[in-house]
Structure formats: C-alpha cells, structure tokens
mmCIF file of C-alpha atoms in Angstrom:
data_model
loop_
_atom_site.group_PDB
_atom_site.id
_atom_site.type_symbol
_atom_site.label_atom_id
_atom_site.label_comp_id
_atom_site.label_asym_id
_atom_site.label_seq_id
_atom_site.Cartn_x
_atom_site.Cartn_y
_atom_site.Cartn_z
ATOM 1 C CA UNK A 1271 123.469 94.094 98.898
ATOM 2 C CA UNK A 1272 121.446 93.465 101.635
ATOM 3 C CA UNK A 1273 117.141 92.595 101.292
ATOM 4 C CA UNK A 1274 114.526 92.130 103.753
ATOM 5 C CA UNK A 1275 112.486 88.703 103.237
ATOM 6 C CA UNK A 1276 109.189 88.527 105.181
ATOM 7 C CA UNK A 1277 107.177 85.044 105.021
ATOM 8 C CA UNK A 1278 103.252 85.016 105.370
ATOM 9 C CA UNK A 1279 100.407 82.460 106.565
ATOM 10 C CA UNK A 1280 101.372 79.093 105.958
ATOM 11 C CA UNK A 1281 104.767 79.825 104.282
ATOM 12 C CA UNK A 1282 106.036 81.723 107.602
ATOM 13 C CA UNK A 1283 104.885 77.683 109.284
ATOM 14 C CA UNK A 1284 106.861 75.731 106.724
ATOM 15 C CA UNK A 1285 110.343 78.191 106.350
ATOM 16 C CA UNK A 1286 109.780 78.776 110.330
ATOM 17 C CA UNK A 1287 110.299 82.696 109.951
ATOM 18 C CA UNK A 1288 108.968 85.444 109.515
ATOM 19 C CA UNK A 1289 111.276 87.883 108.634
ATOM 20 C CA UNK A 1290 115.094 87.579 107.718
ATOM 21 C CA UNK A 1291 117.337 89.881 106.173
ATOM 22 C CA UNK A 1292 119.638 88.498 103.627
ATOM 23 C CA UNK A 1293 122.931 89.198 101.341
ATOM 24 C CA UNK A 1294 122.544 88.429 98.352
ATOM 25 C CA UNK A 1295 125.122 89.694 95.655
ATOM 26 C CA UNK A 1296 124.464 93.389 93.940
ATOM 27 C CA UNK A 1297 121.955 94.084 91.153
ATOM 28 C CA UNK A 1298 120.348 90.872 90.985
ATOM 29 C CA UNK A 1299 117.180 90.301 89.303
ATOM 30 C CA UNK A 1300 113.713 89.225 90.538
ATOM 31 C CA UNK A 1301 113.520 86.173 88.134
ATOM 32 C CA UNK A 1302 116.856 85.316 90.707
ATOM 33 C CA UNK A 1303 114.848 85.337 94.002
ATOM 34 C CA UNK A 1304 112.839 82.145 93.666
ATOM 35 C CA UNK A 1305 116.131 79.554 93.078
ATOM 36 C CA UNK A 1306 117.410 81.685 95.858
ATOM 37 C CA UNK A 1307 114.910 80.998 98.742
ATOM 38 C CA UNK A 1308 114.799 77.274 97.250
ATOM 39 C CA UNK A 1309 118.024 76.978 98.446
ATOM 40 C CA UNK A 1310 118.063 78.712 101.487
ATOM 41 C CA UNK A 1311 114.610 77.180 102.488
ATOM 42 C CA UNK A 1312 113.920 73.484 100.817
ATOM 43 C CA UNK A 1313 110.167 73.275 102.095
ATOM 44 C CA UNK A 1314 109.312 76.013 99.968
ATOM 45 C CA UNK A 1315 109.509 73.588 96.976
ATOM 46 C CA UNK A 1316 106.768 71.984 99.029
ATOM 47 C CA UNK A 1317 104.191 74.720 98.124
ATOM 48 C CA UNK A 1318 102.524 74.346 95.200
ATOM 49 C CA UNK A 1319 102.138 78.149 94.258
ATOM 50 C CA UNK A 1320 103.755 81.173 96.344
ATOM 51 C CA UNK A 1321 103.462 84.828 94.355
ATOM 52 C CA UNK A 1322 106.710 87.309 95.446
ATOM 53 C CA UNK A 1323 106.099 91.051 95.750
ATOM 54 C CA UNK A 1324 109.340 94.119 96.115
ATOM 55 C CA UNK A 1325 108.596 96.853 97.861
ATOM 56 C CA UNK A 1326 104.463 95.914 98.509
ATOM 57 C CA UNK A 1327 103.731 95.028 94.470
ATOM 58 C CA UNK A 1328 103.453 92.091 93.214
ATOM 59 C CA UNK A 1329 106.342 91.117 91.315
ATOM 60 C CA UNK A 1330 104.526 89.960 87.414
ATOM 61 C CA UNK A 1331 107.858 91.359 85.273
ATOM 62 C CA UNK A 1332 111.682 90.759 85.546
ATOM 63 C CA UNK A 1333 112.919 93.729 87.503
ATOM 64 C CA UNK A 1334 116.413 94.681 89.000
ATOM 65 C CA UNK A 1335 116.269 95.105 93.175
ATOM 66 C CA UNK A 1336 118.151 97.021 95.165
ATOM 67 C CA UNK A 1337 119.187 97.555 98.739
ATOM 68 C CA UNK A 1338 116.696 97.488 101.071
ATOM 69 C CA UNK A 1339 114.075 96.040 99.265
ATOM 70 C CA UNK A 1340 111.516 94.287 100.931
ATOM 71 C CA UNK A 1341 110.588 91.119 99.368
ATOM 72 C CA UNK A 1342 107.480 89.430 100.579
ATOM 73 C CA UNK A 1343 106.666 85.974 99.393
ATOM 74 C CA UNK A 1344 102.893 85.428 99.313
ATOM 75 C CA UNK A 1345 100.946 82.159 99.612
ATOM 76 C CA UNK A 1346 97.085 82.049 98.485
ATOM 77 C CA UNK A 1347 95.145 84.458 99.755
ATOM 78 C CA UNK A 1348 92.166 83.765 101.315
ATOM 79 C CA UNK A 1349 90.688 87.124 103.147
ATOM 80 C CA UNK A 1350 87.372 87.581 103.337
ATOM 81 C CA UNK B 130 86.028 108.910 99.392
ATOM 82 C CA UNK B 131 87.889 105.313 100.147
ATOM 83 C CA UNK B 132 87.096 103.906 104.005
ATOM 84 C CA UNK B 133 90.381 100.775 104.636
ATOM 85 C CA UNK B 134 90.832 99.328 107.964
ATOM 86 C CA UNK B 135 92.549 96.097 109.146
ATOM 87 C CA UNK B 136 91.523 96.014 113.087
ATOM 88 C CA UNK B 137 92.181 93.367 115.776
ATOM 89 C CA UNK B 138 88.865 95.290 117.826
ATOM 90 C CA UNK B 139 85.203 93.563 116.716
ATOM 91 C CA UNK B 140 83.581 95.067 113.909
ATOM 92 C CA UNK B 141 80.141 96.542 113.587
ATOM 93 C CA UNK B 142 78.172 97.096 109.880
ATOM 94 C CA UNK B 143 76.242 99.698 111.815
ATOM 95 C CA UNK B 144 78.948 102.719 112.672
ATOM 96 C CA UNK B 145 80.248 101.590 108.890
ATOM 97 C CA UNK B 146 77.352 102.748 107.243
ATOM 98 C CA UNK B 147 76.634 105.607 109.436
ATOM 99 C CA UNK B 148 80.459 107.103 108.270
ATOM 100 C CA UNK B 149 79.379 106.853 104.151
ATOM 101 C CA UNK B 150 75.740 107.927 104.653
ATOM 102 C CA UNK B 151 74.401 111.523 103.609
ATOM 103 C CA UNK B 152 71.743 113.083 101.859
ATOM 104 C CA UNK B 153 73.113 113.130 98.407
ATOM 105 C CA UNK B 154 73.787 108.665 97.550
ATOM 106 C CA UNK B 155 70.945 106.767 97.495
ATOM 107 C CA UNK B 156 71.955 103.163 97.414
ATOM 108 C CA UNK B 157 74.657 101.519 100.343
ATOM 109 C CA UNK B 158 75.153 98.370 99.636
ATOM 110 C CA UNK B 159 76.318 96.559 102.138
ATOM 111 C CA UNK B 160 78.247 93.032 103.276
ATOM 112 C CA UNK B 161 79.147 91.203 105.982
ATOM 113 C CA UNK B 162 80.749 88.670 106.015
ATOM 114 C CA UNK B 163 80.627 86.109 109.372
ATOM 115 C CA UNK B 164 82.385 82.910 110.443
ATOM 116 C CA UNK B 165 80.755 80.192 109.325
ATOM 117 C CA UNK B 166 80.113 76.721 112.075
ATOM 118 C CA UNK B 167 81.285 74.715 109.439
ATOM 119 C CA UNK B 168 83.866 74.529 106.782
ATOM 120 C CA UNK B 169 83.589 71.615 104.211
ATOM 121 C CA UNK B 170 82.604 69.100 106.789
ATOM 122 C CA UNK B 171 84.472 70.134 109.736
ATOM 123 C CA UNK B 172 83.351 72.286 112.621
ATOM 124 C CA UNK B 173 85.305 75.032 113.221
ATOM 125 C CA UNK B 174 85.947 76.749 116.209
ATOM 126 C CA UNK B 175 87.283 80.533 115.225
ATOM 127 C CA UNK B 176 89.328 82.048 112.420
ATOM 128 C CA UNK B 177 92.867 83.506 112.771
ATOM 129 C CA UNK B 178 93.305 86.227 110.392
ATOM 130 C CA UNK B 179 96.442 87.702 109.092
ATOM 131 C CA UNK B 180 98.124 90.688 106.705
ATOM 132 C CA UNK B 181 100.866 92.066 104.890
ATOM 133 C CA UNK B 182 99.341 94.994 106.096
ATOM 134 C CA UNK B 183 100.591 97.942 104.151
ATOM 135 C CA UNK B 184 100.639 96.124 100.850
ATOM 136 C CA UNK B 185 96.929 94.887 101.654
ATOM 137 C CA UNK B 186 95.637 98.653 101.818
ATOM 138 C CA UNK B 187 98.090 99.076 99.086
ATOM 139 C CA UNK B 188 95.801 96.731 97.087
ATOM 140 C CA UNK B 189 92.462 98.197 98.522
ATOM 141 C CA UNK B 190 93.533 101.207 97.329
ATOM 142 C CA UNK B 191 93.781 99.861 92.907
ATOM 143 C CA UNK B 192 90.778 98.194 94.202
ATOM 144 C CA UNK B 193 88.675 101.083 94.723
ATOM 145 C CA UNK B 194 90.550 102.723 91.724
ATOM 146 C CA UNK B 195 88.967 99.956 89.384
ATOM 147 C CA UNK B 196 86.001 100.163 90.925
ATOM 148 C CA UNK B 197 85.659 103.864 90.404
ATOM 149 C CA UNK B 198 87.133 103.778 86.790
ATOM 150 C CA UNK B 199 84.311 100.927 85.647
ATOM 151 C CA UNK B 200 81.537 102.494 88.011
ATOM 152 C CA UNK B 201 80.040 105.800 88.859
ATOM 153 C CA UNK B 202 80.836 105.645 92.411
ATOM 154 C CA UNK B 203 81.037 107.521 95.905
ATOM 155 C CA UNK B 204 82.136 105.446 98.179
ATOM 156 C CA UNK B 205 84.116 102.181 98.956
ATOM 157 C CA UNK B 206 84.693 101.020 102.450
ATOM 158 C CA UNK B 207 86.541 97.158 103.586
ATOM 159 C CA UNK B 208 87.262 97.020 106.798
ATOM 160 C CA UNK B 209 88.759 93.654 107.869
ATOM 161 C CA UNK B 210 89.478 92.099 111.211
ATOM 162 C CA UNK B 211 93.106 90.559 111.760
ATOM 163 C CA UNK B 212 93.736 88.071 114.710
ATOM 164 C CA UNK B 213 90.680 85.719 115.948
ATOM 165 C CA UNK B 214 87.469 85.256 115.212
ATOM 166 C CA UNK B 215 84.910 83.528 117.206
ATOM 167 C CA UNK B 216 81.576 81.581 114.604
ATOM 168 C CA UNK B 217 79.254 84.393 114.383
ATOM 169 C CA UNK B 218 81.915 87.484 114.559
ATOM 170 C CA UNK B 219 81.917 89.562 111.355
ATOM 171 C CA UNK B 220 85.398 88.663 109.132
ATOM 172 C CA UNK B 221 84.737 91.496 106.562
ATOM 173 C CA UNK B 222 82.343 94.559 106.570
ATOM 174 C CA UNK B 223 82.604 95.895 102.272
ATOM 175 C CA UNK B 224 79.957 98.818 101.452
ATOM 176 C CA UNK B 225 79.711 100.586 98.304
ATOM 177 C CA UNK B 226 77.616 103.930 97.967
ATOM 178 C CA UNK B 227 76.285 105.564 94.859
ATOM 179 C CA UNK B 228 73.630 107.283 93.476
ATOM 180 C CA UNK B 229 72.069 104.128 92.251
ATOM 181 C CA UNK B 230 71.344 100.768 93.260
ATOM 182 C CA UNK B 231 72.960 99.060 90.310
ATOM 183 C CA UNK B 232 76.781 100.371 90.290
ATOM 184 C CA UNK B 233 76.718 99.891 93.817
ATOM 185 C CA UNK B 234 76.081 96.206 94.207
ATOM 186 C CA UNK B 235 78.011 95.603 90.765
ATOM 187 C CA UNK B 236 81.031 97.337 93.055
ATOM 188 C CA UNK B 237 80.456 95.385 95.860
ATOM 189 C CA UNK B 238 80.541 92.047 94.161
ATOM 190 C CA UNK B 239 83.717 92.897 92.620
ATOM 191 C CA UNK B 240 85.152 94.311 96.115
ATOM 192 C CA UNK B 241 84.694 91.351 97.642
ATOM 193 C CA UNK B 242 85.893 89.137 94.153
ATOM 194 C CA UNK B 243 88.898 90.857 94.512
ATOM 195 C CA UNK B 244 89.929 90.899 97.966
ATOM 196 C CA UNK B 245 89.675 87.112 97.925
ATOM 197 C CA UNK B 246 91.877 87.327 94.757
ATOM 198 C CA UNK B 247 94.341 90.138 95.865
ATOM 199 C CA UNK B 248 94.867 91.558 98.749
ATOM 200 C CA UNK B 249 96.979 89.647 100.874
ATOM 201 C CA UNK B 250 95.136 88.682 103.574
ATOM 202 C CA UNK B 251 95.210 85.172 105.112
ATOM 203 C CA UNK B 252 92.597 83.045 107.484
ATOM 204 C CA UNK B 253 93.760 80.375 109.592
ATOM 205 C CA UNK B 254 90.691 77.775 110.711
ATOM 206 C CA UNK B 255 90.225 76.301 113.984
ATOM 207 C CA UNK B 256 88.673 73.371 115.453
ATOM 208 C CA UNK B 257 88.562 71.663 118.090
ATOM 209 C CA UNK B 258 91.112 69.068 117.586
ATOM 210 C CA UNK B 259 93.615 71.222 115.875
ATOM 211 C CA UNK B 260 94.179 73.824 113.265
ATOM 212 C CA UNK B 261 94.937 74.822 109.629
ATOM 213 C CA UNK B 262 95.611 77.745 106.828
ATOM 214 C CA UNK B 263 92.621 77.666 104.562
ATOM 215 C CA UNK B 264 94.159 77.409 100.625
ATOM 216 C CA UNK B 265 91.377 78.615 98.436
ATOM 217 C CA UNK B 266 90.305 75.949 95.667
ATOM 218 C CA UNK B 267 90.344 77.981 92.226
#
C-alpha cells in the first residue's frame, strides 16, 4: 500500500525531501514506521528526537496504517 | 469563538483585538511575540517560520477546547506568521477574552505554553553569517 510522508523543518533539510510517496507492506502498524524511515533515510538517526503524526494526529500508541495515510515526521516544534 | 490564522502577511494587534471586542466581555488579554535582535549570544537579522498547516490548526482547536473546559473564556485567537519576519516584526498574536481578567491572563499563558510545545510550527534563525533551525531547550 502507499503512504504519503511529509518532512518539516530540520528533518526536511536532513533527508532532502519535503514530500514523498512510499510503498510499504499492507497493514503495517505505526510502530514499524521509525525503523522503516531510518533505513530509507539513515540521516534521521542524527536527530536526537522527532515524533510522528498520522493524518494530523500525534502517534501516542500503536495503530494500524491504511492506504494513503499521511505520515508526518515532526522535529521539536519551535513556534511563538 | 475561536479565531486561528497562519499567514505570510504582516500581523497587527489592533484589528485582531477589534475582532474579539464587544460590549459583553470585560477582559481581553493580548500577547504579541516579536522577533528579538539577540538570540543566545548571536545577532539575529530575521526569522523564518514554517508550519504543517492543517495539523497546526487542528492542534490549536484542541488547545482552545482545553482552555474552554478549564476556564470561563469566550474567545481564543491565535495568529501566527509564516515565512520571513524581520527583527521587531510580530511573529505571533494571542488573545483570550473573558468576563474578568484572571481567567484571561491564565488562559493566555496556557495558550502560549501549549503553542510552543504541541503546535507543529518551526522557526529558523537567520544571522549575518548563516542560518539554523531553532531546537527548543527543555
């Protein structure tokens, strides 16, 4: 299935992408995202911390992903 | 009501205040965050803001819901700049309106604290000799 990945701030600079569609195994869960991303973009391991959001909601527990879900890689926020 | 806006246009406090003003509320706490010349020890020439816009708005809605469940507040307004803001320019306007001042002050502080911890907006600092993304210190 296809997922849409969005990259912001320092993460976009590190991975050199802002938006990317990726084919992943059907039915994978949110817990599989980090390892998958860090294989695709080893530079991400340089980040001390980042969090993930699926369809504009922070991922705070494991949940299944679906075709066309939007996954955002979110470095520490610094608005205001 | 809630009023949220992410914009590339310059921000002004007066029209924002006008929007929430009326005859029934006695307190409007207005906070404006402006771009400071000195960050840590370096001289800043400008900031640049980027947001995950759809999620930023939905996180702001959650903050406003939390405020309204905690305090007796009528209006929550949050305007945030995107793009480049020069030193002295307004980066953010926050207004909380209520009958009396105590809850408006508390809720406005809460709004800004939450903005800085959960809303997906990022700033990059521009110096004379380069730029870097701001990583908040815990």
